[in-house]
């Protein structure tokens, strides 16, 4: 089955078009056969491409230093594998992360402030031993990758082109540096695939499908960053957004995300504390080991409660309201949680664990 997936994917056709063909014919094997026999409206070039044996394609990949990971492989990102619109496989240079991964995304036309913040987020995530995933684009993506590389961390760039066609050109060195420092370049498109405009939107589902949380730094109301955030929310992946100047176009998307329940990302230090709670890492501040273990369920519920009211904590935790109220009260007194107008959150100023 994986042979047929590779042959079909190497045609470079639009991901949605390939999914529709699989739905129509029943399997990738049947799609390949239909293309070869002229039962689909494809060019002679596509028919020629799908005829090439998978073994020949694998030899091409080996010569190029590229691997192809089918969606059934244990190395394929778990959350992405759960998506019905997942790609048949991923073309990969380097190594995927084995631990927690966080997406840092945003506009290409970012401000100097946005670039500094994205770079700081990338560096802070790397400092925890986590991986950053983004799209290697100009603006926020590139800044996040630079922060990751400068901190010596693991980073992954998801392309809208073949993995051997790094785009934009000014980020080729940055992409290569990601691989040299232990990271990866990933794409669902075959070797040599050019960066066509229609190839960029589908990669957002790959970015969100690789992430344990999505951090949006600067974004307009339209664009890939908000698509990534929406896809993440559909899968129950937490979304963070940096609020910004209400008069700036590239802050509108983030401000709307925060209004609609995204976690505010106010600075790298506080973001890292929130991410530590999310992945179950010991808090560097704000929670003693005792509270970390005894009330783990409350911390996990708080990550998903939007907003963090008692009612939402009861719904998210599945615990009786009396138990929730008692636990919240204990953590507020201990300085682990803060409360503002009956909405609870972690206390970034607590020094309980320092």
CSV table of C-alpha atoms in Angstrom, one decimal:
chain,number,residue,atom,x,y,z
A,1,UNK,CA,0.0,0.0,0.0
A,2,UNK,CA,2.8,2.4,0.9
A,3,UNK,CA,4.3,1.9,-2.6
A,4,UNK,CA,1.1,3.2,-4.2
A,5,UNK,CA,0.9,6.1,-1.8
A,6,UNK,CA,4.5,7.2,-2.7
A,7,UNK,CA,3.7,6.9,-6.5
A,8,UNK,CA,0.6,9.0,-6.2
A,9,UNK,CA,2.2,11.5,-3.9
A,10,UNK,CA,5.1,12.0,-6.3
A,11,UNK,CA,2.8,13.3,-9.0
A,12,UNK,CA,2.7,16.5,-6.9
A,13,UNK,CA,-1.1,16.9,-7.4
A,14,UNK,CA,-3.0,19.1,-4.9
A,15,UNK,CA,-3.6,17.2,-1.6
A,16,UNK,CA,-7.3,17.7,-1.8
A,17,UNK,CA,-7.5,16.4,-5.3
A,18,UNK,CA,-5.6,13.3,-4.3
A,19,UNK,CA,-8.0,12.7,-1.3
A,20,UNK,CA,-11.0,13.1,-3.6
A,21,UNK,CA,-9.5,10.5,-6.0
A,22,UNK,CA,-9.0,8.1,-3.1
A,23,UNK,CA,-12.6,8.6,-2.0
A,24,UNK,CA,-13.7,8.0,-5.6
A,25,UNK,CA,-11.6,4.9,-6.4
A,26,UNK,CA,-11.2,3.4,-2.9
A,27,UNK,CA,-7.4,3.2,-2.4
A,28,UNK,CA,-4.2,4.7,-3.6
A,29,UNK,CA,-3.5,1.5,-5.6
A,30,UNK,CA,-6.8,2.0,-7.5
A,31,UNK,CA,-6.0,5.7,-8.0
A,32,UNK,CA,-2.6,4.9,-9.5
A,33,UNK,CA,-4.2,2.3,-11.8
A,34,UNK,CA,-6.9,4.7,-12.9
A,35,UNK,CA,-4.4,7.4,-13.8
A,36,UNK,CA,-2.3,5.0,-15.8
A,37,UNK,CA,-5.3,3.8,-17.7
A,38,UNK,CA,-6.5,7.3,-18.5
A,39,UNK,CA,-9.6,7.1,-16.4
A,40,UNK,CA,-8.9,10.5,-14.8
A,41,UNK,CA,-8.3,13.9,-16.3
A,42,UNK,CA,-4.6,14.1,-15.8
A,43,UNK,CA,-1.8,15.1,-18.1
A,44,UNK,CA,0.6,12.7,-19.8
A,45,UNK,CA,3.3,14.0,-17.4
A,46,UNK,CA,1.2,12.9,-14.4
A,47,UNK,CA,0.6,9.5,-16.0
A,48,UNK,CA,4.3,9.1,-16.7
A,49,UNK,CA,5.1,10.1,-13.1
A,50,UNK,CA,2.8,7.6,-11.5
A,51,UNK,CA,4.1,4.7,-13.6
A,52,UNK,CA,7.6,5.0,-12.1
A,53,UNK,CA,8.0,2.1,-9.6
A,54,UNK,CA,8.2,3.1,-5.9
A,55,UNK,CA,11.6,1.4,-5.6
A,56,UNK,CA,13.0,3.8,-8.2
A,57,UNK,CA,11.6,6.7,-6.3
A,58,UNK,CA,13.2,5.5,-3.1
A,59,UNK,CA,16.5,5.3,-4.8
A,60,UNK,CA,16.1,8.9,-5.9
A,61,UNK,CA,15.4,9.9,-2.3
A,62,UNK,CA,18.4,8.0,-1.0
A,63,UNK,CA,20.7,9.8,-3.4
A,64,UNK,CA,19.2,13.1,-2.3
A,65,UNK,CA,19.6,12.4,1.4
A,66,UNK,CA,15.8,12.4,1.8
A,67,UNK,CA,13.5,10.0,3.5
A,68,UNK,CA,9.8,9.3,2.9
A,69,UNK,CA,7.7,8.4,6.0
A,70,UNK,CA,4.2,6.9,5.2
A,71,UNK,CA,1.3,7.9,7.5
A,72,UNK,CA,1.3,4.4,8.9
A,73,UNK,CA,4.9,4.7,10.2
A,74,UNK,CA,5.4,5.1,14.0
A,75,UNK,CA,7.7,8.1,13.2
A,76,UNK,CA,4.8,9.9,11.4
A,77,UNK,CA,3.5,12.7,13.8
A,78,UNK,CA,0.8,11.2,15.9
A,79,UNK,CA,-1.6,14.1,15.9
A,80,UNK,CA,-1.2,14.5,12.2
A,81,UNK,CA,-1.9,10.8,11.7
A,82,UNK,CA,-5.3,11.3,13.4
A,83,UNK,CA,-6.4,13.9,10.8
A,84,UNK,CA,-8.6,12.6,8.0
A,85,UNK,CA,-6.9,15.0,5.6
A,86,UNK,CA,-3.4,13.8,6.5
A,87,UNK,CA,-0.9,13.4,3.7
A,88,UNK,CA,-0.1,9.9,2.5
A,89,UNK,CA,3.4,10.5,3.8
A,90,UNK,CA,6.1,13.1,4.5
A,91,UNK,CA,9.3,13.8,2.7
A,92,UNK,CA,11.9,14.5,5.3
A,93,UNK,CA,15.5,15.8,5.6
A,94,UNK,CA,17.0,15.5,9.1
A,95,UNK,CA,15.2,14.2,12.2
A,96,UNK,CA,11.8,14.8,13.6
A,97,UNK,CA,11.5,15.8,17.3
A,98,UNK,CA,10.8,13.0,19.7
A,99,UNK,CA,9.5,15.3,22.5
A,100,UNK,CA,7.2,18.2,22.9
A,101,UNK,CA,6.8,20.5,19.8
A,102,UNK,CA,5.3,24.0,19.6
A,103,UNK,CA,4.3,25.9,16.5
A,104,UNK,CA,5.3,29.6,16.3
A,105,UNK,CA,3.5,31.2,13.4
A,106,UNK,CA,2.4,34.6,12.2
A,107,UNK,CA,2.5,37.1,9.4
A,108,UNK,CA,5.2,37.6,6.8
A,109,UNK,CA,4.9,41.4,7.1
A,110,UNK,CA,5.7,41.5,10.8
A,111,UNK,CA,6.9,44.5,12.7
A,112,UNK,CA,10.3,44.7,14.4
A,113,UNK,CA,8.5,44.0,17.7
A,114,UNK,CA,7.0,40.9,16.2
A,115,UNK,CA,10.3,39.6,14.9
A,116,UNK,CA,12.0,40.2,18.2
A,117,UNK,CA,9.2,38.4,20.1
A,118,UNK,CA,9.1,35.4,17.7
A,119,UNK,CA,12.8,35.0,17.9
A,120,UNK,CA,12.6,35.2,21.7
A,121,UNK,CA,9.9,32.5,21.7
A,122,UNK,CA,11.9,30.2,19.5
A,123,UNK,CA,14.9,30.6,21.8
A,124,UNK,CA,12.9,30.1,25.0
A,125,UNK,CA,11.3,26.9,23.6
A,126,UNK,CA,14.7,25.6,22.6
A,127,UNK,CA,16.0,26.4,26.0
A,128,UNK,CA,13.5,23.9,27.5
A,129,UNK,CA,14.7,21.2,25.2
A,130,UNK,CA,11.5,21.4,23.1
A,131,UNK,CA,11.1,21.7,19.4
A,132,UNK,CA,9.8,24.6,17.4
A,133,UNK,CA,7.8,24.1,14.1
A,134,UNK,CA,7.1,26.8,11.6
A,135,UNK,CA,7.0,27.4,7.9
A,136,UNK,CA,10.4,29.0,7.0
A,137,UNK,CA,8.5,32.0,5.6
A,138,UNK,CA,9.6,35.6,5.9
A,139,UNK,CA,8.5,37.4,9.0
A,140,UNK,CA,7.5,35.5,12.1
A,141,UNK,CA,8.4,32.1,10.8
A,142,UNK,CA,12.0,33.0,10.0
A,143,UNK,CA,12.4,34.8,13.3
A,144,UNK,CA,11.2,31.8,15.3
A,145,UNK,CA,13.6,29.5,13.4
A,146,UNK,CA,16.5,31.9,14.0
A,147,UNK,CA,15.8,32.0,17.7
A,148,UNK,CA,15.8,28.2,17.7
A,149,UNK,CA,19.0,27.9,15.9
A,150,UNK,CA,20.8,30.5,17.9
A,151,UNK,CA,19.8,28.7,21.1
A,152,UNK,CA,21.0,25.4,19.7
A,153,UNK,CA,17.6,23.8,19.8
A,154,UNK,CA,15.6,21.5,17.5
A,155,UNK,CA,13.5,23.1,14.8
A,156,UNK,CA,11.3,21.9,12.0
A,157,UNK,CA,10.4,23.8,8.9
A,158,UNK,CA,7.3,22.7,6.9
A,159,UNK,CA,7.6,23.7,3.2
A,160,UNK,CA,5.1,24.5,0.5
A,161,UNK,CA,7.6,23.1,-2.0
A,162,UNK,CA,9.9,20.1,-2.3
A,163,UNK,CA,12.4,19.6,0.6
A,164,UNK,CA,15.2,20.3,-1.9
A,165,UNK,CA,13.7,23.6,-3.0
A,166,UNK,CA,14.1,25.8,0.1
A,167,UNK,CA,11.9,28.9,-0.2
A,168,UNK,CA,12.3,31.8,0.1
A,169,UNK,CA,15.8,31.9,-1.3
A,170,UNK,CA,17.1,34.2,1.5
A,171,UNK,CA,16.2,31.4,4.1
A,172,UNK,CA,18.0,28.6,2.4
A,173,UNK,CA,21.0,28.9,4.8
A,174,UNK,CA,18.5,29.1,7.7
A,175,UNK,CA,16.8,25.9,6.6
A,176,UNK,CA,20.1,24.1,6.2
A,177,UNK,CA,21.2,25.3,9.6
A,178,UNK,CA,18.0,23.8,11.1
A,179,UNK,CA,19.1,20.4,9.8
A,180,UNK,CA,22.7,20.8,10.8
A,181,UNK,CA,21.6,21.5,14.4
A,182,UNK,CA,19.6,18.3,14.6
A,183,UNK,CA,16.3,19.5,13.2
A,184,UNK,CA,14.3,18.8,10.0
A,185,UNK,CA,12.9,20.0,6.8
A,186,UNK,CA,9.5,18.5,5.9
A,187,UNK,CA,7.1,18.6,3.0
A,188,UNK,CA,4.3,16.6,1.5
A,189,UNK,CA,5.5,17.5,-2.0
A,190,UNK,CA,8.0,15.5,-4.0
A,191,UNK,CA,11.6,16.4,-4.9
A,192,UNK,CA,11.8,19.4,-7.2
A,193,UNK,CA,8.2,20.6,-6.5
A,194,UNK,CA,8.2,24.4,-7.0
A,195,UNK,CA,6.7,26.8,-4.4
A,196,UNK,CA,3.4,27.4,-6.1
A,197,UNK,CA,0.8,29.6,-4.2
A,198,UNK,CA,-1.7,26.8,-4.0
A,199,UNK,CA,0.8,24.6,-2.2
A,200,UNK,CA,1.2,26.8,0.9
A,201,UNK,CA,-2.3,26.7,2.6
A,202,UNK,CA,-2.3,22.8,2.9
A,203,UNK,CA,0.9,22.9,4.9
A,204,UNK,CA,-0.9,24.6,7.8
A,205,UNK,CA,-2.6,21.3,8.7
A,206,UNK,CA,0.9,19.7,8.9
A,207,UNK,CA,2.2,22.4,11.2
A,208,UNK,CA,-0.8,22.2,13.5
A,209,UNK,CA,-0.7,18.4,13.3
A,210,UNK,CA,2.9,18.4,14.6
A,211,UNK,CA,2.3,20.8,17.5
A,212,UNK,CA,1.3,20.4,21.1
A,213,UNK,CA,0.3,24.0,21.1
A,214,UNK,CA,0.2,26.9,18.5
A,215,UNK,CA,1.6,30.3,19.3
A,216,UNK,CA,0.5,33.1,17.0
A,217,UNK,CA,2.8,36.2,17.3
A,218,UNK,CA,1.4,38.7,14.8
A,219,UNK,CA,-1.4,38.0,12.3
A,220,UNK,CA,-4.0,39.7,10.2
A,221,UNK,CA,-7.5,38.2,10.2
A,222,UNK,CA,-6.7,36.4,7.0
A,223,UNK,CA,-3.7,34.2,6.3
A,224,UNK,CA,-2.0,31.0,7.1
A,225,UNK,CA,-1.4,31.7,10.8
A,226,UNK,CA,-5.1,31.9,11.7
A,227,UNK,CA,-5.8,28.8,9.5
A,228,UNK,CA,-3.2,27.0,11.6
A,229,UNK,CA,-4.8,28.2,14.8
A,230,UNK,CA,-8.2,27.2,13.6
A,231,UNK,CA,-7.0,23.7,12.6
A,232,UNK,CA,-5.3,23.3,16.0
A,233,UNK,CA,-8.5,24.2,17.9
A,234,UNK,CA,-10.4,21.7,15.8
A,235,UNK,CA,-8.1,19.0,17.3
A,236,UNK,CA,-8.2,20.4,20.8
A,237,UNK,CA,-4.7,21.8,20.6
A,238,UNK,CA,-4.3,24.9,22.8
A,239,UNK,CA,-3.7,28.2,21.0
A,240,UNK,CA,-1.7,31.1,22.4
A,241,UNK,CA,-1.7,34.6,20.8
A,242,UNK,CA,0.2,37.8,21.5
A,243,UNK,CA,-2.2,40.7,21.8
A,244,UNK,CA,-1.0,43.9,20.1
A,245,UNK,CA,-1.8,47.4,19.0
A,246,UNK,CA,-5.5,47.6,18.1
A,247,UNK,CA,-4.7,50.1,15.3
A,248,UNK,CA,-2.2,47.7,13.6
A,249,UNK,CA,-3.5,45.4,10.9
A,250,UNK,CA,-1.1,42.6,11.8
A,251,UNK,CA,-2.4,42.6,15.4
A,252,UNK,CA,-6.1,42.1,14.5
A,253,UNK,CA,-5.9,38.4,14.1
A,254,UNK,CA,-4.2,37.9,17.5
A,255,UNK,CA,-6.5,40.2,19.3
A,256,UNK,CA,-9.5,38.3,17.9
A,257,UNK,CA,-8.0,35.0,19.0
A,258,UNK,CA,-7.5,36.3,22.5
A,259,UNK,CA,-11.1,37.7,22.5
A,260,UNK,CA,-12.4,34.3,21.5
A,261,UNK,CA,-10.5,32.4,24.2
A,262,UNK,CA,-6.9,31.9,23.1
A,263,UNK,CA,-4.4,32.1,25.9
A,264,UNK,CA,-2.6,35.4,25.9
A,265,UNK,CA,1.2,35.1,25.2
A,266,UNK,CA,2.5,38.1,27.0
A,267,UNK,CA,6.2,37.4,27.3
A,268,UNK,CA,8.6,34.4,26.8
A,269,UNK,CA,8.9,33.7,30.5
A,270,UNK,CA,5.2,33.5,31.2
A,271,UNK,CA,4.6,31.5,27.9
A,272,UNK,CA,7.2,28.9,29.0
A,273,UNK,CA,5.5,28.5,32.4
A,274,UNK,CA,2.2,27.9,30.6
A,275,UNK,CA,3.8,25.4,28.2
A,276,UNK,CA,5.4,23.6,31.1
A,277,UNK,CA,2.0,23.1,32.7
A,278,UNK,CA,0.7,21.9,29.3
A,279,UNK,CA,3.2,19.2,28.8
A,280,UNK,CA,3.4,18.2,32.5
A,281,UNK,CA,6.9,19.4,33.1
A,282,UNK,CA,7.8,20.5,36.6
A,283,UNK,CA,7.2,24.2,37.0
A,284,UNK,CA,10.2,26.4,37.7
A,285,UNK,CA,8.0,28.7,39.6
A,286,UNK,CA,4.5,28.9,40.9
A,287,UNK,CA,3.9,25.3,41.9
A,288,UNK,CA,5.6,23.1,44.5
A,289,UNK,CA,6.2,19.4,43.8
A,290,UNK,CA,3.4,18.6,46.3
A,291,UNK,CA,0.8,20.6,44.3
A,292,UNK,CA,2.2,19.4,41.0
A,293,UNK,CA,1.3,15.9,41.9
A,294,UNK,CA,-1.7,16.2,44.1
A,295,UNK,CA,-3.6,18.6,41.8
A,296,UNK,CA,-2.3,17.6,38.4
A,297,UNK,CA,-5.9,17.1,37.2
A,298,UNK,CA,-6.7,20.8,38.0
A,299,UNK,CA,-3.6,22.1,36.2
A,300,UNK,CA,-4.6,20.0,33.1
A,301,UNK,CA,-8.2,21.2,33.3
A,302,UNK,CA,-7.0,24.8,33.5
A,303,UNK,CA,-5.1,24.4,30.2
A,304,UNK,CA,-8.3,23.6,28.3
A,305,UNK,CA,-10.9,25.7,30.2
A,306,UNK,CA,-11.8,28.8,28.2
A,307,UNK,CA,-12.1,30.9,30.3
A,308,UNK,CA,-10.9,29.4,33.6
A,309,UNK,CA,-14.1,29.7,35.6
A,310,UNK,CA,-15.2,27.2,38.2
A,311,UNK,CA,-18.0,25.9,36.0
A,312,UNK,CA,-15.5,25.3,33.1
A,313,UNK,CA,-13.0,23.6,35.4
A,314,UNK,CA,-15.8,21.3,36.6
A,315,UNK,CA,-16.6,20.4,33.0
A,316,UNK,CA,-13.0,19.9,31.9
A,317,UNK,CA,-12.0,17.9,35.0
A,318,UNK,CA,-15.1,15.8,35.5
A,319,UNK,CA,-14.7,16.3,39.2
A,320,UNK,CA,-17.5,17.4,41.7
A,321,UNK,CA,-17.8,21.1,42.1
A,322,UNK,CA,-16.9,20.9,45.8
A,323,UNK,CA,-13.6,19.2,45.0
A,324,UNK,CA,-12.8,21.7,42.4
A,325,UNK,CA,-13.6,24.7,44.7
A,326,UNK,CA,-11.4,23.2,47.5
A,327,UNK,CA,-8.5,22.5,45.2
A,328,UNK,CA,-8.7,26.0,43.6
A,329,UNK,CA,-8.8,27.6,46.9
A,330,UNK,CA,-5.8,25.7,48.2
A,331,UNK,CA,-3.7,26.7,45.1
A,332,UNK,CA,-4.8,30.3,45.3
A,333,UNK,CA,-3.7,30.5,48.9
A,334,UNK,CA,-0.4,28.8,48.0
A,335,UNK,CA,0.2,31.4,45.3
A,336,UNK,CA,0.1,28.9,42.5
A,337,UNK,CA,-3.1,30.3,40.9
A,338,UNK,CA,-4.4,33.8,40.6
A,339,UNK,CA,-8.0,34.9,40.3
A,340,UNK,CA,-9.3,37.9,38.5
A,341,UNK,CA,-13.1,38.5,38.4
A,342,UNK,CA,-13.8,34.8,39.1
A,343,UNK,CA,-11.5,33.6,36.3
A,344,UNK,CA,-8.5,31.5,37.4
A,345,UNK,CA,-5.1,31.2,35.9
A,346,UNK,CA,-1.5,30.4,36.8
A,347,UNK,CA,0.3,33.0,38.8
A,348,UNK,CA,3.4,34.1,36.8
A,349,UNK,CA,4.7,36.1,39.8
A,350,UNK,CA,4.7,33.3,42.2
A,351,UNK,CA,8.1,32.2,43.6
A,352,UNK,CA,6.9,29.2,45.4
A,353,UNK,CA,9.2,26.8,43.6
A,354,UNK,CA,12.2,29.0,43.2
